[in-house]
Amino acid sequence: MANLDPPNSSESVSQPLETLEGAVERLSFADPESHYAVVRVKVKGRRQLVTAVGPLAAVQEGEQLHLKGYYEVHPKWGEQFKVVWWYAVLPATVAGIQKYLASGLIKGIGSELATRLVAHFGPETLKVIDDHPERLDEVPGIGPKRLKQVRQSWQGHREIREVLVGLQGLGVGMAHATKMYQQYGARAVEVVTTNPYQLALDIQGLGFLTADRLARRLNLDPLAPARLAAGLLHILDTMAGEGHVYVPQDLLKRQTQELLEVPAEPLNTALGRLEGEGRVVSQEMPEGTGVYKRTAWVAETGIAQTLGRLQAARGLSPPLHLDDLVAQVQKSRHIELSGEQVQAVTAALKEKVLIITGGPGTGKTTIVSCILDLYQGLGARVMLMAPTGRAAKRLSETTGAEATTIHRALEFSPQTGGFRRNPADPLKAEVVVVDELSMVDNYLMYHLLRAVPPAARLILVGDAHQLPAVGPGNVLKDLLDSGGVEVARLTQIYRQAKESLIVVNAHRINQGDFPILQPHLGRGDFVFIEQEDPQALKRRLLDLVERDLPRLYGFDPFRDLQVITPMHRGPVGIQTLNHELQQRLNGGSERWTWGGRVYRRHDKVMQLRNNYYKEVFNGDIGQVCGFLPATGQLQVDFDGRVVTYDPAEKEELTLAYAVTVHKAQGSEFPGVVLVLTTHHYLLLQRNLLYTAVTRGRRLVVLLGSKRAMAMAIKNDRPIKRYTFLAPRLRQTLAPIKAGKVLDKFPPQKHNQG
């Protein structure tokens, strides 16, 4: 098991590399994204442990490592061995074997069983598992089921060791090699040597650049069709990661040419081949030709077509005496709606598709509650949903009705790999209400619209000034820009909300005005603490979360407070802050090394991708609640529901003491600490600041500089997203909007209340 990627230029030739061998005693830190880790290594003949740092995030405690690198003196941490490349060999000592097996690497063996195995077989333990696995039943507590599981896992582990030896000879790092084996099994070496660009298509997190490095080592033709096609697709994927649905053809070819360092003509041929294979779609637009990946084109055109069919279909007619019903719901809820709110509620019972948009404090949730009351009084089946679990939970709490995530409502099918709810088996609802629409990307919107029954009403709720979705598209903005859907705009702030500086300042930021700043904790719900130096800022933040805010506001640092920062890396990025906050808030809790990372009981963690099998979704936040020593599995409590993770699922979780603004979107927290400095200048935008500020319910503490705040407020030019949805919607919806016909409620549903 190795990392043999060549060192970067700053490390490679400046000094000769030394060799170090030893066993991993402790994994102190591991970052899942950069693969950087800090390990403490027991080296034979040395009394003190050696601190090794570098691309070691895949190592396990107990492994015997062969390291190449050099010593350096860190100004804070002292002498360290900086690893350039490494490989691991099976441990030979009893203690090393026990740690190795306890790491969870072999399914069915955790720390408890590892102790018993080593106690019984001693230094021969690995040899017994390798050559005579039937002898494992000599150890008490290993039944036939566990024995079968361990044998199968060890056989797979033996195969992967053989594959990894082959891959390391090609210069493949440990993290990537493991993914290759998971994808291709014993064929991994064959795939890498025949067409390394296939890796970028098949393996999440292993991109074109890694595949291209492998191809260069294998001396493959730089003008090979596979390379040209992979380069074009890589640029399309990269742009999609920035929110673009398509890429202008000239820009696509120019960026691909720069990436591959090839002439333009071969790219024209490669692009034509991709079109012929149906992998991309080119379309003429007013400003030129746009190139889509086929899935992106299907989603964008499908949204326009499906929404058009929904608008055109005959549906429920507005109830009689609508004004009386709206008056009744205000009386029953003991509220008085403003004129624009009454119009929004009325429109929700008249329009086939409606968008309700407004900022904080304008009563969007109140209106949804009123709409829910009215439709339930009329006997209509209503479904409430939101993009994330936390947003759905908040919607349920504020309306008193059941709400679910869009993914759960659409019912993912493991058998087909798609959603069960579709035109052939639509949602069982006559009214569908979707909150936090700004977070919905093109793909999810497409599948949602396909599942809405033709006769149903669709009510879309969102704040157009928040950040757009992480995925491709800008659905809410495009719908508003199209003019093809009725819109209820809420601008008036409720009297109670006017008393909140969070709400007032959010609207000031949105309007381009500087917020009202309160410098003292305990005197309001929006506090600004000026601090520009990153190290001093980090120390102040740690004190705020651990000591000051719990003391002054009664906040629980785990349940009530959320640190938000725009950046991943740097001294005040989420990677550093998560490590520091874990140590400060939870350093004394029970500690486990799981999946090559350090977790502690009560750690705040976040799910990083949708897992339909476990029913946990991207952005869900939970707390580590247990570890199963026998199997090496980690347990996480998501709002009272315990979910169990295998070590192989390590990339689905990350610490969540600090999160990015995008990850916080759709959630509200009692208290938010927002870090904003000029080091974030590339990300300082008005909608980012606005979105972050509106995540706080009772308190927002802005920690940083006025200059950074001013830069964000001034920058009201969000990065352009290449999307053609608005023109498609205009073309599809304008004729329908002009002549739509509404059906009536079925007689048995009509109830005047």
mmCIF file of C-alpha atoms in Angstrom, residues 209-462:
data_model
loop_
_atom_site.group_PDB
_atom_site.id
_atom_site.type_symbol
_atom_site.label_atom_id
_atom_site.label_comp_id
_atom_site.label_asym_id
_atom_site.label_seq_id
_atom_site.Cartn_x
_atom_site.Cartn_y
_atom_site.Cartn_z
ATOM 1 C CA LEU A 209 -5.627 15.399 -14.080
ATOM 2 C CA THR A 210 -4.767 12.240 -12.137
ATOM 3 C CA ALA A 211 -5.611 10.071 -15.138
ATOM 4 C CA ASP A 212 -3.512 12.281 -17.399
ATOM 5 C CA ARG A 213 -0.496 12.013 -15.096
ATOM 6 C CA LEU A 214 -0.797 8.243 -15.264
ATOM 7 C CA ALA A 215 -1.076 8.367 -19.057
ATOM 8 C CA ARG A 216 2.108 10.430 -19.310
ATOM 9 C CA ARG A 217 3.977 7.923 -17.170
ATOM 10 C CA LEU A 218 2.753 5.195 -19.527
ATOM 11 C CA ASN A 219 3.920 7.247 -22.552
ATOM 12 C CA LEU A 220 0.474 7.259 -24.178
ATOM 13 C CA ASP A 221 -0.081 9.411 -27.279
ATOM 14 C CA PRO A 222 -1.048 12.970 -26.191
ATOM 15 C CA LEU A 223 -3.359 13.151 -29.243
ATOM 16 C CA ALA A 224 -5.090 9.853 -28.451
ATOM 17 C CA PRO A 225 -8.880 10.166 -29.020
ATOM 18 C CA ALA A 226 -9.530 8.948 -25.471
ATOM 19 C CA ARG A 227 -7.397 11.782 -24.072
ATOM 20 C CA LEU A 228 -9.052 14.470 -26.188
ATOM 21 C CA ALA A 229 -12.545 13.268 -25.283
ATOM 22 C CA ALA A 230 -11.653 13.010 -21.605
ATOM 23 C CA GLY A 231 -10.231 16.541 -21.640
ATOM 24 C CA LEU A 232 -13.416 17.998 -23.144
ATOM 25 C CA LEU A 233 -15.591 16.138 -20.647
ATOM 26 C CA HIS A 234 -13.317 17.250 -17.812
ATOM 27 C CA ILE A 235 -13.830 20.927 -18.695
ATOM 28 C CA LEU A 236 -17.618 20.360 -18.905
ATOM 29 C CA ASP A 237 -17.575 18.659 -15.494
ATOM 30 C CA THR A 238 -15.388 21.375 -13.991
ATOM 31 C CA MET A 239 -17.756 24.070 -15.239
ATOM 32 C CA ALA A 240 -20.751 22.083 -13.972
ATOM 33 C CA GLY A 241 -19.062 22.052 -10.555
ATOM 34 C CA GLU A 242 -19.163 25.855 -10.721
ATOM 35 C CA GLY A 243 -22.916 25.788 -11.414
ATOM 36 C CA HIS A 244 -22.906 25.988 -15.223
ATOM 37 C CA VAL A 245 -25.413 23.917 -17.202
ATOM 38 C CA TYR A 246 -23.641 24.312 -20.541
ATOM 39 C CA VAL A 247 -20.342 25.793 -21.752
ATOM 40 C CA PRO A 248 -19.964 28.081 -24.797
ATOM 41 C CA GLN A 249 -18.226 26.029 -27.466
ATOM 42 C CA ASP A 250 -15.397 28.523 -28.017
ATOM 43 C CA LEU A 251 -14.681 28.649 -24.270
ATOM 44 C CA LEU A 252 -14.826 24.857 -24.013
ATOM 45 C CA LYS A 253 -12.323 24.355 -26.812
ATOM 46 C CA ARG A 254 -10.031 27.133 -25.607
ATOM 47 C CA GLN A 255 -9.855 25.784 -22.041
ATOM 48 C CA THR A 256 -9.401 22.207 -23.263
ATOM 49 C CA GLN A 257 -6.633 23.293 -25.618
ATOM 50 C CA GLU A 258 -4.834 25.014 -22.728
ATOM 51 C CA LEU A 259 -5.321 21.982 -20.500
ATOM 52 C CA LEU A 260 -4.084 19.390 -23.006
ATOM 53 C CA GLU A 261 -1.542 21.583 -24.831
ATOM 54 C CA VAL A 262 -2.749 20.343 -28.216
ATOM 55 C CA PRO A 263 -3.758 22.050 -31.499
ATOM 56 C CA ALA A 264 -7.377 23.126 -31.999
ATOM 57 C CA GLU A 265 -8.193 20.904 -34.985
ATOM 58 C CA PRO A 266 -8.071 17.502 -33.210
ATOM 59 C CA LEU A 267 -10.498 18.884 -30.606
ATOM 60 C CA ASN A 268 -13.073 19.645 -33.304
ATOM 61 C CA THR A 269 -12.926 16.009 -34.363
ATOM 62 C CA ALA A 270 -13.137 14.793 -30.756
ATOM 63 C CA LEU A 271 -16.126 17.024 -30.020
ATOM 64 C CA GLY A 272 -17.902 15.764 -33.127
ATOM 65 C CA ARG A 273 -17.251 12.198 -32.009
ATOM 66 C CA LEU A 274 -18.718 12.898 -28.559
ATOM 67 C CA GLU A 275 -21.825 14.365 -30.207
ATOM 68 C CA GLY A 276 -22.129 11.343 -32.475
ATOM 69 C CA GLU A 277 -21.934 9.052 -29.462
ATOM 70 C CA GLY A 278 -24.684 11.058 -27.747
ATOM 71 C CA ARG A 279 -22.486 12.036 -24.799
ATOM 72 C CA VAL A 280 -22.762 15.770 -25.465
ATOM 73 C CA VAL A 281 -25.356 17.986 -27.149
ATOM 74 C CA SER A 282 -24.567 21.203 -29.008
ATOM 75 C CA GLN A 283 -27.211 23.877 -29.423
ATOM 76 C CA GLU A 284 -27.235 27.192 -31.250
ATOM 77 C CA MET A 285 -28.000 30.185 -29.022
ATOM 78 C CA PRO A 286 -28.127 33.943 -29.653
ATOM 79 C CA GLU A 287 -24.576 34.378 -28.343
ATOM 80 C CA GLY A 288 -23.168 31.287 -30.085
ATOM 81 C CA THR A 289 -23.086 27.520 -29.707
ATOM 82 C CA GLY A 290 -23.508 25.973 -26.276
ATOM 83 C CA VAL A 291 -22.266 22.474 -25.406
ATOM 84 C CA TYR A 292 -24.089 20.370 -22.812
ATOM 85 C CA LYS A 293 -23.344 17.003 -21.314
ATOM 86 C CA ARG A 294 -26.344 14.994 -22.384
ATOM 87 C CA THR A 295 -27.726 14.591 -18.857
ATOM 88 C CA ALA A 296 -27.597 18.367 -18.342
ATOM 89 C CA TRP A 297 -29.420 18.980 -21.638
ATOM 90 C CA VAL A 298 -32.110 16.444 -20.771
ATOM 91 C CA ALA A 299 -32.649 18.086 -17.378
ATOM 92 C CA GLU A 300 -32.871 21.654 -18.710
ATOM 93 C CA THR A 301 -35.165 20.899 -21.641
ATOM 94 C CA GLY A 302 -37.156 18.527 -19.444
ATOM 95 C CA ILE A 303 -37.837 21.240 -16.842
ATOM 96 C CA ALA A 304 -39.330 23.525 -19.498
ATOM 97 C CA GLN A 305 -41.384 20.789 -21.140
ATOM 98 C CA THR A 306 -42.661 19.268 -17.898
ATOM 99 C CA LEU A 307 -43.529 22.623 -16.360
ATOM 100 C CA GLY A 308 -45.340 23.508 -19.568
ATOM 101 C CA ARG A 309 -47.402 20.334 -19.408
ATOM 102 C CA LEU A 310 -48.165 20.997 -15.754
ATOM 103 C CA GLN A 311 -49.307 24.563 -16.487
ATOM 104 C CA ALA A 312 -51.459 23.419 -19.398
ATOM 105 C CA ALA A 313 -53.144 20.514 -17.609
ATOM 106 C CA ARG A 314 -56.612 20.997 -16.172
ATOM 107 C CA GLY A 315 -56.464 21.217 -12.415
ATOM 108 C CA LEU A 316 -58.309 22.242 -9.295
ATOM 109 C CA SER A 317 -60.461 25.343 -9.528
ATOM 110 C CA PRO A 318 -60.364 28.014 -6.820
ATOM 111 C CA PRO A 319 -62.971 27.451 -4.098
ATOM 112 C CA LEU A 320 -66.067 29.610 -3.817
ATOM 113 C CA HIS A 321 -66.055 32.515 -1.356
ATOM 114 C CA LEU A 322 -62.263 32.605 -1.350
ATOM 115 C CA ASP A 323 -62.164 35.963 0.456
ATOM 116 C CA ASP A 324 -64.265 34.526 3.283
ATOM 117 C CA LEU A 325 -61.959 31.524 3.615
ATOM 118 C CA VAL A 326 -58.873 33.744 3.832
ATOM 119 C CA ALA A 327 -60.601 35.818 6.521
ATOM 120 C CA GLN A 328 -61.478 32.647 8.449
ATOM 121 C CA VAL A 329 -57.919 31.360 8.450
ATOM 122 C CA GLN A 330 -56.628 34.690 9.781
ATOM 123 C CA LYS A 331 -59.213 34.549 12.564
ATOM 124 C CA SER A 332 -58.384 30.953 13.493
ATOM 125 C CA ARG A 333 -54.645 31.715 13.596
ATOM 126 C CA HIS A 334 -55.124 35.040 15.406
ATOM 127 C CA ILE A 335 -53.118 36.943 12.801
ATOM 128 C CA GLU A 336 -53.654 39.816 10.415
ATOM 129 C CA LEU A 337 -52.085 39.373 7.009
ATOM 130 C CA SER A 338 -50.799 42.349 5.044
ATOM 131 C CA GLY A 339 -52.251 43.141 1.635
ATOM 132 C CA GLU A 340 -49.418 41.434 -0.248
ATOM 133 C CA GLN A 341 -49.672 38.387 2.018
ATOM 134 C CA VAL A 342 -53.409 38.101 1.352
ATOM 135 C CA GLN A 343 -52.647 38.266 -2.365
ATOM 136 C CA ALA A 344 -50.065 35.481 -1.968
ATOM 137 C CA VAL A 345 -52.486 33.221 -0.094
ATOM 138 C CA THR A 346 -55.247 33.916 -2.618
ATOM 139 C CA ALA A 347 -52.928 33.227 -5.556
ATOM 140 C CA ALA A 348 -51.935 29.887 -3.995
ATOM 141 C CA LEU A 349 -55.566 28.759 -4.321
ATOM 142 C CA LYS A 350 -56.005 30.133 -7.849
ATOM 143 C CA GLU A 351 -52.786 29.563 -9.772
ATOM 144 C CA LYS A 352 -51.676 26.214 -11.176
ATOM 145 C CA VAL A 353 -48.010 27.061 -10.440
ATOM 146 C CA LEU A 354 -46.996 29.844 -8.061
ATOM 147 C CA ILE A 355 -43.694 31.204 -6.752
ATOM 148 C CA ILE A 356 -43.701 32.902 -3.332
ATOM 149 C CA THR A 357 -40.492 34.838 -2.777
ATOM 150 C CA GLY A 358 -39.316 37.231 -0.078
ATOM 151 C CA GLY A 359 -36.586 37.907 2.436
ATOM 152 C CA PRO A 360 -36.454 37.104 6.165
ATOM 153 C CA GLY A 361 -39.276 38.482 8.310
ATOM 154 C CA THR A 362 -41.708 38.855 5.406
ATOM 155 C CA GLY A 363 -43.882 35.942 6.534
ATOM 156 C CA LYS A 364 -43.208 33.188 3.986
ATOM 157 C CA THR A 365 -43.671 30.494 6.616
ATOM 158 C CA THR A 366 -46.866 32.121 7.929
ATOM 159 C CA ILE A 367 -48.286 32.150 4.415
ATOM 160 C CA VAL A 368 -47.388 28.487 3.873
ATOM 161 C CA SER A 369 -49.176 27.630 7.132
ATOM 162 C CA CYS A 370 -52.284 29.523 6.005
ATOM 163 C CA ILE A 371 -52.222 27.831 2.603
ATOM 164 C CA LEU A 372 -51.904 24.475 4.318
ATOM 165 C CA ASP A 373 -54.913 25.205 6.564
ATOM 166 C CA LEU A 374 -57.055 26.279 3.623
ATOM 167 C CA TYR A 375 -56.264 23.289 1.428
ATOM 168 C CA GLN A 376 -56.732 20.841 4.281
ATOM 169 C CA GLY A 377 -60.067 22.469 5.014
ATOM 170 C CA LEU A 378 -61.010 21.835 1.389
ATOM 171 C CA GLY A 379 -60.027 18.181 1.728
ATOM 172 C CA ALA A 380 -57.028 18.365 -0.592
ATOM 173 C CA ARG A 381 -53.971 16.192 -0.079
ATOM 174 C CA VAL A 382 -50.935 18.429 0.470
ATOM 175 C CA MET A 383 -47.257 17.405 0.414
ATOM 176 C CA LEU A 384 -44.639 19.660 2.024
ATOM 177 C CA MET A 385 -41.000 19.195 1.070
ATOM 178 C CA ALA A 386 -37.600 20.888 1.129
ATOM 179 C CA PRO A 387 -34.170 20.082 -0.374
ATOM 180 C CA THR A 388 -32.390 19.136 2.902
ATOM 181 C CA GLY A 389 -33.302 17.230 6.021
ATOM 182 C CA ARG A 390 -32.779 20.234 8.288
ATOM 183 C CA ALA A 391 -34.865 22.474 6.033
ATOM 184 C CA ALA A 392 -37.651 19.881 5.978
ATOM 185 C CA LYS A 393 -37.516 19.542 9.767
ATOM 186 C CA ARG A 394 -37.709 23.314 10.185
ATOM 187 C CA LEU A 395 -40.658 23.486 7.772
ATOM 188 C CA SER A 396 -42.429 20.780 9.760
ATOM 189 C CA GLU A 397 -41.796 22.570 13.071
ATOM 190 C CA THR A 398 -43.035 25.954 11.822
ATOM 191 C CA THR A 399 -46.160 24.668 10.062
ATOM 192 C CA GLY A 400 -47.082 21.827 12.410
ATOM 193 C CA ALA A 401 -47.481 19.497 9.422
ATOM 194 C CA GLU A 402 -45.343 16.644 8.192
ATOM 195 C CA ALA A 403 -42.607 17.688 5.761
ATOM 196 C CA THR A 404 -40.016 15.564 4.012
ATOM 197 C CA THR A 405 -36.978 15.991 1.816
ATOM 198 C CA ILE A 406 -37.535 16.048 -1.931
ATOM 199 C CA HIS A 407 -35.361 12.935 -2.247
ATOM 200 C CA ARG A 408 -37.474 10.990 0.253
ATOM 201 C CA ALA A 409 -40.686 12.145 -1.389
ATOM 202 C CA LEU A 410 -39.447 10.927 -4.773
ATOM 203 C CA GLU A 411 -38.480 7.535 -3.235
ATOM 204 C CA PHE A 412 -35.130 6.439 -4.557
ATOM 205 C CA SER A 413 -35.099 2.831 -5.804
ATOM 206 C CA PRO A 414 -31.863 0.858 -5.212
ATOM 207 C CA GLN A 415 -33.016 -1.674 -7.807
ATOM 208 C CA THR A 416 -33.253 0.809 -10.676
ATOM 209 C CA GLY A 417 -30.887 3.512 -9.424
ATOM 210 C CA GLY A 418 -33.597 6.113 -10.023
ATOM 211 C CA PHE A 419 -36.659 7.572 -8.334
ATOM 212 C CA ARG A 420 -39.829 5.520 -7.959
ATOM 213 C CA ARG A 421 -42.022 8.577 -8.327
ATOM 214 C CA ASN A 422 -42.245 9.574 -11.988
ATOM 215 C CA PRO A 423 -44.962 10.191 -14.603
ATOM 216 C CA ALA A 424 -46.016 6.538 -14.424
ATOM 217 C CA ASP A 425 -46.290 6.604 -10.607
ATOM 218 C CA PRO A 426 -46.607 10.246 -9.508
ATOM 219 C CA LEU A 427 -46.766 11.739 -6.027
ATOM 220 C CA LYS A 428 -50.014 11.093 -4.190
ATOM 221 C CA ALA A 429 -50.914 14.744 -3.760
ATOM 222 C CA GLU A 430 -53.184 17.432 -5.145
ATOM 223 C CA VAL A 431 -50.986 20.258 -3.856
ATOM 224 C CA VAL A 432 -47.161 20.142 -3.707
ATOM 225 C CA VAL A 433 -45.337 22.812 -1.685
ATOM 226 C CA VAL A 434 -41.544 23.086 -2.040
ATOM 227 C CA ASP A 435 -39.606 25.334 0.358
ATOM 228 C CA GLU A 436 -36.038 26.682 -0.048
ATOM 229 C CA LEU A 437 -36.248 26.500 -3.841
ATOM 230 C CA SER A 438 -32.996 28.450 -4.248
ATOM 231 C CA MET A 439 -31.148 25.273 -3.178
ATOM 232 C CA VAL A 440 -32.700 23.095 -5.901
ATOM 233 C CA ASP A 441 -30.503 22.446 -8.938
ATOM 234 C CA ASN A 442 -31.592 21.520 -12.457
ATOM 235 C CA TYR A 443 -31.335 17.767 -11.959
ATOM 236 C CA LEU A 444 -33.462 17.630 -8.821
ATOM 237 C CA MET A 445 -36.015 20.071 -10.267
ATOM 238 C CA TYR A 446 -36.367 17.917 -13.361
ATOM 239 C CA HIS A 447 -37.093 14.764 -11.364
ATOM 240 C CA LEU A 448 -39.452 16.631 -9.034
ATOM 241 C CA LEU A 449 -41.539 18.076 -11.882
ATOM 242 C CA ARG A 450 -41.783 14.661 -13.535
ATOM 243 C CA ALA A 451 -43.335 13.303 -10.346
ATOM 244 C CA VAL A 452 -45.941 16.049 -9.820
ATOM 245 C CA PRO A 453 -49.400 14.838 -10.950
ATOM 246 C CA PRO A 454 -50.712 16.832 -13.941
ATOM 247 C CA ALA A 455 -53.808 18.002 -12.047
ATOM 248 C CA ALA A 456 -51.883 19.122 -8.955
ATOM 249 C CA ARG A 457 -50.987 22.659 -7.942
ATOM 250 C CA LEU A 458 -47.320 23.441 -7.404
ATOM 251 C CA ILE A 459 -46.292 26.140 -4.915
ATOM 252 C CA LEU A 460 -42.597 27.062 -4.886
ATOM 253 C CA VAL A 461 -41.202 29.074 -1.961
ATOM 254 C CA GLY A 462 -37.771 30.660 -1.788
#
